[in-house]
Each structure stands twice: as C-alpha cells, then as structure tokens.
C-alpha cells in the first residue's frame, strides 16, 4: 500500500523519524453519530497504523460543553468496535484543559496572545501583560458573562488567511461540562486544542479531511509556540485527505443533527442516513462497507460518491446469499375457478444454495397478487396479468383472467383459471402470490432518498412502514438475515413481535 500519505511518512523516516515514533489518532467530536465519511477517515488511519505497526488513539474532542453528550461517546466506541478497528487507547481533550490553560498564559506572557473585551458593541484589545493575565484568570473563574471577553492569539490581522487573523483561543461558555463539571468557564477552540493535543499525545502524523488545509498554518504556528525540544522530539504534522461526500444523504454530524431538530428524522439510526448505526440496523456487513471505502481509495480531491454506487456494491455482495420469499405489498384477491374449494396443494420449493434447502408453501383457491401486476383491460404492452394474458405464478400454475365482476365500475371479484398446457412463449411473465388463507403477517420499513439528487431539497415523507402478507416459509427464517422479496428487493429481518415479522429495506435501490 503506497499513496501520497505513505510517501510523506516514508520521507519523514528517511529524514530521521524513528519508526517507533509514528503514531496516529482518530479525533471525533462527540456531537453526533459517526457516518460513512468517518469510516473513510477510520480506514485511512487504521490502515496506516497497521502498516507502520504504530499506536493509534481514539481521541474525543470534547472541547465544547454545548455539543457533547455521553450517548455519542458510547455510540462512537460501539461503532468503531463493530467495524473491527482496534485503537490503542481512548483519550479526551478535557484531560488536557490544565496544560492548555498554562500554555495560553505563557503565550500571554510572550505577548503572543491577548484578551479582547467586548462592551456595548465596541472592542478593546488589552495590551498590558499583567492586565491580560488578571482578566484571563477572571474569565476562567467565571467572573464574566459569555461573549464579554475572549482570548486571541496575536498573529496577523492583515493575513489573507482567515485563520491567522488573531484567531480565538478561548471563549467563555457558562455550561457544566460532561467531565470537568463546573471547573471551567472558558473552553479552548478547536484550533487551539487540536494540534496541542496531538503534541501532548506524541502524534506524529495528524490526518484530517481537506477542509482543514487552511487551518494548517495556524496548526503549525501554535505547535511552534509550545514546542520544546527537551520534552518532545517530534512535532506533529498535519496531512489532509479528501472528504467523502455522498449523494442523496448527508455526511456531516452537524447537518444530521439539524434534520433531527427539525423533526425530518426521529433518530440518528434512521435508515435513510449513512450513519454506521443505520448501516448496522439495515443488516449491512461491516466488511462490505470497509471494502467499499477501500475501493474508493485515497486522494486529495473531494470524493463525491453517487449513493447508487454503494447500493450496487452491497447488492452484489448479498445477491447470492439472500433466500427468496414471496411477499405482496398491495394485495388484490384472485379466485381460481378450477381449483377445489377448501383444498391445499403443497408446493415443494428447491431453495438451491440456501438454508433450509427445501421449503413448502400452500396453494389455495384464493390468493393475493400485487395490484400493480394486474389490469382489468387488455393491454398488449402490459407483461403481467391483464385480460387475455397468461402469467405464471411463481413456483406454481399458469393462469389467465376468466371473469371480472364489477359493481358501479368497482372491481368486486376477479376469477382466474389455471391452464396447464400453455407454451412458454405465450406466458408474459412470472409474478409473486401468497395464499389468502395461509400467510404470514409481516411489517416492512420502506424508504426513499432523504435528499433529492443535488442534496438541496429534502424529500420529507420518504420513510414509512406497512403491514403486508408474506408466504408461510417466513415462519422458519432466521433473525438478522437478509432475504430477497421476489421482484421487490432486499430486506433485513430484524425483529419478531406478536407473530409479526419485521423487515427493513436494505437500500433505496429497487431490484
Ligand atoms: P461535523 O459534521 O459535525 O462537522 P465532522 O464530520 O467533521 O463533524 P469530526 O468528529 O470533526 O466530524 O471528524 C472526525 C474525523 O473524521 C476528522 O479527522 C475528520 O476530518 C474526519 N471526517 C469527518 N467527516 C469526514 C468525511 N465526510 N470524509 C472524510 N473524513 C471525514
Ligand atoms: Mg468537524
């Protein structure tokens, strides 16, 4: 495995970096659930760690008490475990608040940081070192209101790089922190906390997505200010890779949270999202997703992936592993005139490569087929059941409409007749059916893309669940397996309750 990142690392080794000192980290902010984009970041970091036999920390960037939540921390840990990535240890930036504070004071003393006072919409920069230290201590001790004072790094207000225009290092947030509780009233910004945490943890290569490339000069500026040759022989180096975006759904924790706040989704496991939890709940195998990411590869340019690519990839993986079932989504009843009343014919089905190898389903005088497979007129371009068309019932008889009874133009009854000696070339198609008397009640969760193509317009009512009929072999299927509903798609069997079998559609794609 060689790519532009390993080239950088190999070059660092050539220039004297000991392989023992190579170390990585994966740094999520615990403000939401991990998604497909994070899988890319995880994959890159963990593959590199493996290649260089290096340590890798899972670091929670818990710098903003307004955003973080213990349930996100727990979920992130679970997700990473599910994906099979093994980190060296878990760390939290909040454990470094003391030293970050100390370093900030040193910057004030070196005149590399200053307090800015905001009062009546006017801004005052504090010049004197003693005053700065005094105000900074008061900020820390909760003497001031939010937004009344901030600490800024003194870099260059005329810099063309926004992040070098005297960036904010600390702001007042009067909120109890999950771990440090009431101890702090000031919290470090991402830029101030992130690189310094890399430094503290002796991370050699700090990988992040491309949007951070403009932060890099600031990253280096901060590191150079705190760098001490005597304590730490490596300066962490930021390396950017392309961000993964996917069509029709969203890869941003923040934006996913907005969907939740606005009640477009109820939870972060919603099957229309590309969160790891939603993948798991749809029965995706972690291996498949990781391999998909692996195939996308590394690059600096943004990856804009069409979601269909992921769906087709998953479909290819499961298509030969998912036993077929007969399910009717929109039932319409047929009566077979030349089949005896109250009689059952057991149909043996060779289940080919699947377990169980054989199954039996009952054929009866009345059956359901799907409304969409039926037309009450003759239509030579309709290749399903319409007047004068022969169709085959999957695993069973060839039928044709015999009579349709209508009252006030509403269909009241449909009679069909079995024909046994029709030549194959006369049969329009094979359609699914289930017995009216012997079937299994199932509930299926269906959904569509949450965003229309360009990710601008939300497809609001794109999730629903319906109760429908399935064939009785469903009574013997295994929980947490994927099944193919004949001519409908792929579904994950995730729950059985009160004799109802619950399935979830695997992806948006139709078969
Ligand atoms: P938010 O969406 O809330 O801004 P985020 O998606 O940037 O958050 P972080 O917790 O900041 O998530 O990211 C953790 C790591 O994952 C970072 O190194 C980040 O660069 C990387 N990452 C996040 N999203 C993507 C993505 N879509 N593609 C590749 N890497 C990503
Ligand atoms: Mg982010």
XYZ file of C-alpha atoms and ligand atoms in Angstrom:
543
model
C 0.000 0.000 0.000
C 1.580 3.227 -1.153
C -0.064 6.579 -1.578
C 0.638 10.248 -1.070
C 0.349 9.850 2.715
C 2.745 6.921 2.995
C 5.117 8.866 0.729
C 5.153 11.699 3.246
C 5.671 9.323 6.163
C 8.379 7.332 4.370
C 10.123 10.556 3.585
C 9.979 11.582 7.242
C 11.544 8.237 8.124
C 14.280 8.831 5.581
C 14.899 12.181 7.217
C 15.400 10.694 10.635
C 11.989 9.998 12.144
C 12.204 6.743 14.052
C 9.557 4.254 13.040
C 8.896 3.747 16.772
C 7.674 7.332 16.978
C 4.982 7.025 14.359
C 1.603 7.443 15.947
C -1.889 8.340 14.769
C -5.213 9.381 16.231
C -8.855 9.439 15.213
C -10.401 12.594 16.701
C -14.212 12.718 16.652
C -16.148 15.442 18.390
C -18.807 13.537 20.364
C -21.613 15.677 18.964
C -23.376 13.011 16.917
C -23.097 9.583 15.354
C -20.291 8.522 13.042
C -21.119 8.223 9.346
C -19.689 6.935 6.066
C -17.230 9.847 5.897
C -15.788 8.823 9.243
C -15.396 5.263 8.011
C -13.083 6.643 5.365
C -11.091 8.537 7.975
C -11.007 5.492 10.263
C -9.952 3.253 7.403
C -7.095 5.547 6.406
C -5.830 5.978 9.971
C -6.088 2.341 10.988
C -4.565 1.042 7.760
C -1.592 3.317 8.262
C -1.279 2.251 11.895
C -1.190 -1.340 10.769
C 1.376 -0.700 8.063
C 3.770 1.072 10.426
C 2.868 -1.055 13.429
C 2.014 2.214 15.122
C -0.191 3.185 18.044
C -3.465 4.952 17.405
C -5.566 6.866 19.903
C -9.288 7.351 19.806
C -9.462 10.938 20.967
C -12.722 12.573 21.910
C -12.597 16.263 21.131
C -14.856 17.308 23.968
C -13.989 20.991 23.949
C -17.457 22.425 23.580
C -19.753 21.525 26.501
C -22.777 22.651 24.476
C -22.315 19.956 21.847
C -21.095 16.865 23.602
C -23.093 14.025 25.027
C -22.180 10.762 26.745
C -24.525 8.820 24.465
C -22.484 9.936 21.456
C -19.262 8.825 23.142
C -20.706 5.388 23.862
C -22.125 5.059 20.375
C -18.844 6.040 18.719
C -16.969 3.434 20.776
C -19.555 0.793 19.833
C -19.444 1.744 16.141
C -15.665 1.511 15.948
C -15.785 -1.868 17.646
C -18.446 -3.042 15.193
C -16.227 -2.002 12.284
C -13.457 -4.064 13.834
C -10.872 -1.287 14.309
C -8.715 -1.618 17.417
C -7.309 1.567 18.908
C -4.522 1.758 21.487
C -6.380 3.886 23.999
C -9.142 6.424 24.483
C -8.231 9.986 25.326
C -10.202 13.172 25.955
C -9.104 16.725 25.270
C -10.807 17.743 28.521
C -7.978 15.916 30.304
C -5.611 18.482 28.840
C -7.523 21.612 29.887
C -4.962 22.428 32.632
C -1.933 22.306 30.408
C -3.706 24.144 27.587
C -4.548 26.877 30.077
C -0.938 27.013 31.251
C 0.346 27.281 27.676
C -2.146 30.034 26.948
C -0.778 32.014 29.913
C 2.731 31.549 28.556
C 1.621 32.960 25.231
C 0.169 35.984 27.036
C 3.477 36.487 28.813
C 5.335 36.255 25.481
C 2.862 38.798 24.053
C 1.635 36.175 21.628
C -1.902 36.226 22.989
C -4.176 38.922 24.338
C -7.596 39.473 25.811
C -10.220 41.266 23.832
C -13.044 42.935 25.708
C -16.411 43.334 24.027
C -18.543 46.013 25.611
C -21.504 47.924 24.128
C -20.637 46.558 20.708
C -17.188 48.035 20.996
C -13.992 46.045 21.044
C -10.998 46.771 23.254
C -7.679 44.954 22.952
C -5.896 44.666 26.267
C -2.206 45.499 25.949
C -0.587 45.190 29.355
C 0.597 41.675 30.240
C -0.435 41.907 33.905
C -3.936 43.080 32.951
C -4.224 40.283 30.421
C -3.256 37.654 32.976
C -5.629 39.127 35.536
C -8.579 39.190 33.112
C -7.800 35.699 31.806
C -7.876 34.347 35.353
C -11.199 36.099 35.977
C -12.597 34.629 32.757
C -11.566 31.200 33.948
C -13.126 31.752 37.346
C -16.490 32.685 35.918
C -16.421 36.368 36.740
C -17.760 37.434 33.347
C -20.718 36.884 31.077
C -20.459 34.892 27.853
C -19.215 36.950 24.884
C -17.793 39.718 27.082
C -14.151 38.607 26.868
C -12.170 36.335 24.579
C -8.547 35.339 24.362
C -6.943 35.729 20.956
C -3.598 34.647 19.568
C -1.562 37.562 18.283
C -0.614 36.625 14.747
C -1.555 38.914 11.893
C -4.843 40.705 11.487
C -3.948 41.528 7.889
C -3.246 37.961 6.885
C -5.112 36.746 3.803
C -5.640 33.506 5.714
C -8.728 33.918 7.865
C -7.368 31.513 10.483
C -4.281 33.660 11.040
C -6.247 36.842 11.738
C -5.677 36.764 15.510
C -7.761 33.615 15.985
C -9.772 32.988 19.129
C -8.140 30.620 21.612
C -10.642 30.744 24.464
C -14.219 31.838 24.886
C -16.468 31.926 27.927
C -19.120 29.227 27.984
C -21.180 29.036 31.136
C -22.133 25.440 30.829
C -21.354 22.460 33.004
C -19.001 20.112 31.155
C -19.753 16.398 30.992
C -16.436 15.519 32.675
C -14.882 18.653 34.159
C -18.266 19.770 35.532
C -18.075 23.343 36.897
C -14.326 23.589 36.944
C -14.046 25.653 33.762
C -15.962 28.615 32.475
C -13.645 29.037 29.494
C -13.160 26.476 26.775
C -10.435 26.176 24.125
C -11.393 26.466 20.472
C -10.861 23.585 18.086
C -7.684 25.029 16.586
C -6.074 25.780 19.923
C -6.960 22.406 21.408
C -6.467 20.094 18.477
C -2.812 20.425 17.495
C -1.735 20.778 21.114
C -3.490 17.514 21.927
C -1.592 15.909 19.038
C 1.582 17.271 20.605
C 0.696 16.031 24.094
C -0.122 12.578 22.765
C 3.029 12.493 20.637
C 1.060 12.002 17.443
C 3.488 12.065 14.529
C 1.005 12.403 11.668
C -2.288 14.120 12.234
C -4.623 13.183 9.397
C -7.720 15.176 8.664
C -10.103 15.950 5.855
C -9.288 18.591 3.286
C -11.357 21.438 4.765
C -8.652 21.796 7.409
C -5.927 22.671 4.915
C -6.413 26.389 5.585
C -6.008 25.705 9.306
C -2.591 24.191 8.743
C -0.554 27.428 9.042
C -2.298 28.050 12.366
C -1.743 24.448 13.424
C 1.976 24.907 12.782
C 2.056 28.361 14.387
C 0.606 27.027 17.656
C 2.854 23.966 17.667
C 5.943 26.108 17.113
C 4.954 28.324 20.030
C 4.684 25.479 22.520
C 7.290 23.169 21.028
C 10.047 22.301 23.436
C 12.918 20.261 22.103
C 13.712 18.966 25.563
C 10.386 17.283 26.142
C 9.262 16.010 22.835
C 11.348 15.159 19.866
C 8.576 15.145 17.284
C 6.397 17.892 16.007
C 3.093 16.511 14.816
C 2.440 17.079 11.132
C -0.997 17.715 9.704
C -1.811 15.862 6.475
C -5.102 16.357 4.643
C -7.013 13.879 2.532
C -10.193 14.292 0.550
C -13.536 14.427 2.254
C -16.094 11.850 1.260
C -19.480 13.206 0.226
C -22.368 11.077 -0.873
C -25.388 11.971 -2.981
C -28.946 11.953 -1.626
C -27.907 11.819 2.010
C -25.620 13.719 4.315
C -22.145 13.204 5.773
C -21.988 15.837 8.452
C -22.874 15.277 12.068
C -23.955 18.851 12.413
C -26.349 18.705 9.473
C -27.698 15.341 10.560
C -28.463 16.949 13.932
C -30.378 19.697 12.141
C -32.531 17.061 10.403
C -33.327 15.722 13.854
C -34.064 19.094 15.400
C -36.437 19.921 12.567
C -38.076 16.517 13.027
C -37.356 15.350 9.484
C -35.843 12.304 11.164
C -36.656 10.887 14.607
C -33.293 9.410 15.420
C -29.751 9.063 14.204
C -30.325 5.409 13.241
C -32.801 6.437 10.530
C -32.278 4.062 7.572
C -32.097 6.997 5.161
C -28.908 8.249 6.822
C -25.451 6.880 6.211
C -24.576 6.632 9.893
C -22.770 3.488 10.960
C -25.692 2.654 13.231
C -28.147 2.872 10.366
C -25.941 0.550 8.290
C -25.838 -1.922 11.134
C -29.591 -1.769 11.624
C -30.141 -2.467 7.946
C -28.051 -5.607 8.148
C -25.007 -4.343 6.278
C -21.863 -6.283 6.979
C -19.068 -4.038 8.298
C -16.642 -5.775 5.927
C -18.640 -4.696 2.886
C -18.631 -1.035 3.817
C -14.949 -1.008 4.656
C -14.138 -2.707 1.349
C -16.267 -0.194 -0.466
C -14.276 2.616 1.150
C -11.048 0.812 0.338
C -12.021 0.732 -3.348
C -12.635 4.462 -3.360
C -9.037 4.963 -2.328
C -7.034 7.938 -1.179
C -6.818 11.287 -2.835
C -6.682 14.972 -2.141
C -9.644 15.862 -4.281
C -13.109 15.546 -2.808
C -14.837 12.227 -3.348
C -18.379 12.846 -4.456
C -19.876 9.425 -4.453
C -23.190 8.596 -6.003
C -25.122 6.625 -3.409
C -26.117 4.128 -6.109
C -22.509 3.026 -6.227
C -22.663 1.944 -2.582
C -26.035 0.287 -3.105
C -24.882 -1.676 -6.130
C -21.785 -2.733 -4.251
C -23.814 -4.058 -1.306
C -26.299 -5.685 -3.671
C -23.539 -7.561 -5.470
C -22.292 -8.881 -2.144
C -25.643 -10.190 -0.928
C -27.493 -11.203 -4.054
C -26.345 -14.820 -3.952
C -26.748 -15.145 -0.222
C -30.323 -13.983 0.254
C -33.052 -16.639 0.030
C -36.143 -15.645 -1.940
C -39.512 -15.082 -0.314
C -42.906 -14.260 -1.779
C -44.368 -11.026 -0.443
C -47.327 -8.970 -1.599
C -47.172 -5.239 -0.939
C -50.533 -4.133 -2.414
C -52.827 -7.124 -2.212
C -55.628 -7.825 -4.629
C -57.563 -11.078 -4.348
C -57.952 -13.685 -7.102
C -60.217 -16.726 -7.058
C -59.120 -19.716 -9.091
C -62.241 -21.283 -10.575
C -60.761 -24.664 -11.445
C -59.065 -25.247 -8.107
C -61.062 -27.173 -5.485
C -62.532 -25.272 -2.565
C -61.048 -25.892 0.916
C -58.184 -27.750 -0.619
C -54.470 -27.162 -0.188
C -51.784 -28.079 -2.609
C -48.324 -28.141 -1.034
C -45.655 -26.829 -3.325
C -42.113 -28.063 -2.757
C -39.503 -25.478 -3.499
C -35.903 -26.302 -4.086
C -34.191 -23.491 -2.241
C -30.939 -24.036 -4.123
C -27.923 -22.818 -2.178
C -29.850 -21.547 0.778
C -30.784 -22.999 4.109
C -33.213 -24.779 4.510
C -32.598 -26.483 1.179
C -36.268 -27.252 0.659
C -39.367 -25.434 1.716
C -43.062 -25.906 1.127
C -45.776 -23.350 0.626
C -49.532 -23.879 0.261
C -51.519 -23.063 -2.856
C -55.245 -22.408 -2.283
C -58.329 -21.367 -4.203
C -57.953 -17.707 -3.263
C -54.638 -15.960 -3.494
C -53.252 -12.419 -3.301
C -51.231 -10.909 -6.059
C -49.950 -7.337 -6.277
C -52.316 -4.675 -7.637
C -49.528 -3.414 -9.852
C -49.355 -6.807 -11.538
C -52.974 -6.562 -12.633
C -55.024 -4.697 -15.273
C -58.714 -5.214 -15.916
C -58.367 -4.486 -19.624
C -56.343 -5.933 -22.437
C -53.018 -4.244 -22.915
C -50.541 -5.948 -25.184
C -47.689 -3.945 -23.678
C -48.516 -4.986 -20.147
C -46.492 -8.060 -19.379
C -48.354 -9.138 -16.304
C -51.915 -10.237 -15.589
C -54.372 -8.449 -17.863
C -57.287 -9.675 -19.962
C -56.103 -12.469 -22.264
C -52.570 -12.576 -20.864
C -51.170 -15.774 -19.454
C -48.875 -15.376 -16.465
C -47.065 -17.861 -14.320
C -47.474 -17.755 -10.586
C -44.001 -18.158 -9.132
C -43.310 -21.835 -8.289
C -46.849 -22.692 -9.417
C -49.563 -22.602 -12.093
C -50.084 -20.667 -15.280
C -53.275 -18.612 -15.063
C -55.412 -16.283 -17.131
C -58.301 -14.000 -16.180
C -61.634 -15.746 -16.589
C -64.075 -13.084 -15.459
C -64.069 -9.750 -13.637
C -67.147 -8.794 -11.644
C -67.700 -5.073 -11.280
C -70.322 -3.058 -9.478
C -70.521 0.625 -10.440
C -67.196 0.252 -12.135
C -65.535 -1.022 -8.957
C -63.902 -4.408 -9.146
C -65.682 -6.785 -6.782
C -64.231 -10.096 -7.765
C -61.573 -11.458 -10.072
C -61.859 -15.023 -11.327
C -58.904 -16.727 -12.924
C -58.399 -20.112 -14.469
C -55.451 -22.489 -14.405
C -54.091 -23.611 -17.779
C -51.603 -26.403 -17.753
C -50.602 -26.827 -21.335
C -49.635 -23.365 -22.447
C -46.425 -22.977 -24.377
C -43.732 -20.936 -22.637
C -43.632 -18.313 -25.341
C -47.231 -17.398 -24.579
C -46.552 -16.665 -20.929
C -45.999 -12.993 -20.331
C -44.167 -13.176 -17.008
C -43.873 -14.771 -13.590
C -45.450 -12.925 -10.687
C -45.475 -13.423 -6.932
C -48.513 -14.509 -4.912
C -49.472 -15.724 -1.430
C -52.402 -17.763 -0.197
C -55.237 -15.740 1.335
C -55.842 -18.366 3.970
C -52.271 -19.322 4.852
C -49.824 -16.476 5.001
C -47.526 -14.681 7.399
C -48.063 -11.147 8.631
C -45.031 -9.037 8.082
C -44.166 -5.401 8.606
C -41.714 -3.727 6.320
C -39.930 -0.421 6.627
C -39.669 1.223 3.239
C -37.905 4.439 2.412
C -36.565 6.594 -0.296
C -33.732 9.099 -0.647
C -33.926 11.758 2.039
C -32.498 14.357 -0.314
C -33.333 14.773 -3.917
C -30.368 14.450 -6.205
C -28.446 17.648 -5.536
C -28.735 17.411 -1.752
C -30.656 20.693 -1.665
C -34.258 19.679 -1.344
C -35.454 17.401 1.405
C -37.696 14.500 0.471
C -39.849 14.788 3.579
C -42.137 11.818 3.678
C -39.606 9.350 2.487
C -39.956 6.821 5.304
C -42.900 4.626 6.139
C -43.755 1.170 7.312
C -46.569 -1.071 6.123
C -48.168 -4.340 7.173
C -48.306 -6.839 4.344
C -48.531 -10.555 3.547
C -45.670 -12.958 3.078
C -45.508 -16.669 2.334
C -45.573 -19.053 5.309
C -41.976 -20.165 4.939
C -41.224 -16.886 6.713
C -42.210 -18.636 9.945
C -38.949 -20.555 9.770
C -36.484 -17.873 8.769
C -33.546 -16.707 10.871
C -33.384 -13.403 12.649
C -30.704 -10.958 11.451
C -30.560 -12.389 7.949
C -31.128 -10.750 4.589
C -33.882 -12.000 2.277
C -34.864 -11.212 -1.242
C -38.551 -10.482 -1.723
C -39.227 -11.737 -5.215
C -39.350 -8.779 -7.647
C -39.396 -6.281 -4.734
C -35.931 -6.043 -3.260
C -33.660 -6.938 -0.391
C -34.815 -6.848 3.210
C -33.251 -7.405 6.595
C -35.232 -9.425 9.154
C -34.560 -7.612 12.432
C -37.439 -8.299 14.818
C -40.311 -10.629 15.588
C -43.060 -9.430 17.884
C -46.626 -10.662 18.440
C -46.270 -13.017 15.487
C -45.417 -10.178 13.148
C -42.115 -10.379 11.293
C -40.326 -7.032 10.898
C -38.161 -6.312 7.888
C -36.205 -3.273 6.832
C -35.363 -2.422 3.249
C -31.609 -2.601 2.691
C -31.134 0.309 0.364
C -33.042 2.805 -1.723
C -32.423 0.920 -4.926
C -35.168 -1.235 -6.387
C -34.204 -4.606 -7.803
P -19.299 17.707 11.709
O -20.028 17.045 10.596
O -20.091 17.763 12.947
O -18.568 18.935 11.301
P -17.186 16.034 11.241
O -17.966 15.236 10.259
O -16.124 16.971 10.763
O -18.165 16.753 12.153
P -15.413 15.141 13.290
O -15.855 14.499 14.527
O -14.900 16.529 13.358
O -16.606 15.039 12.289
O -14.413 14.240 12.485
C -13.576 13.239 12.987
C -12.568 12.905 11.908
O -13.240 12.376 10.774
C -11.820 14.123 11.433
O -10.474 13.794 11.267
C -12.464 14.469 10.119
O -11.549 15.090 9.261
C -12.905 13.111 9.612
N -14.080 13.238 8.751
C -15.276 13.741 9.095
N -16.129 13.741 8.056
C -15.451 13.194 7.017
C -15.789 12.903 5.660
N -17.005 13.178 5.165
N -14.857 12.331 4.874
C -13.639 12.048 5.360
N -13.260 12.291 6.629
C -14.136 12.858 7.456
Mg -15.719 18.701 12.050
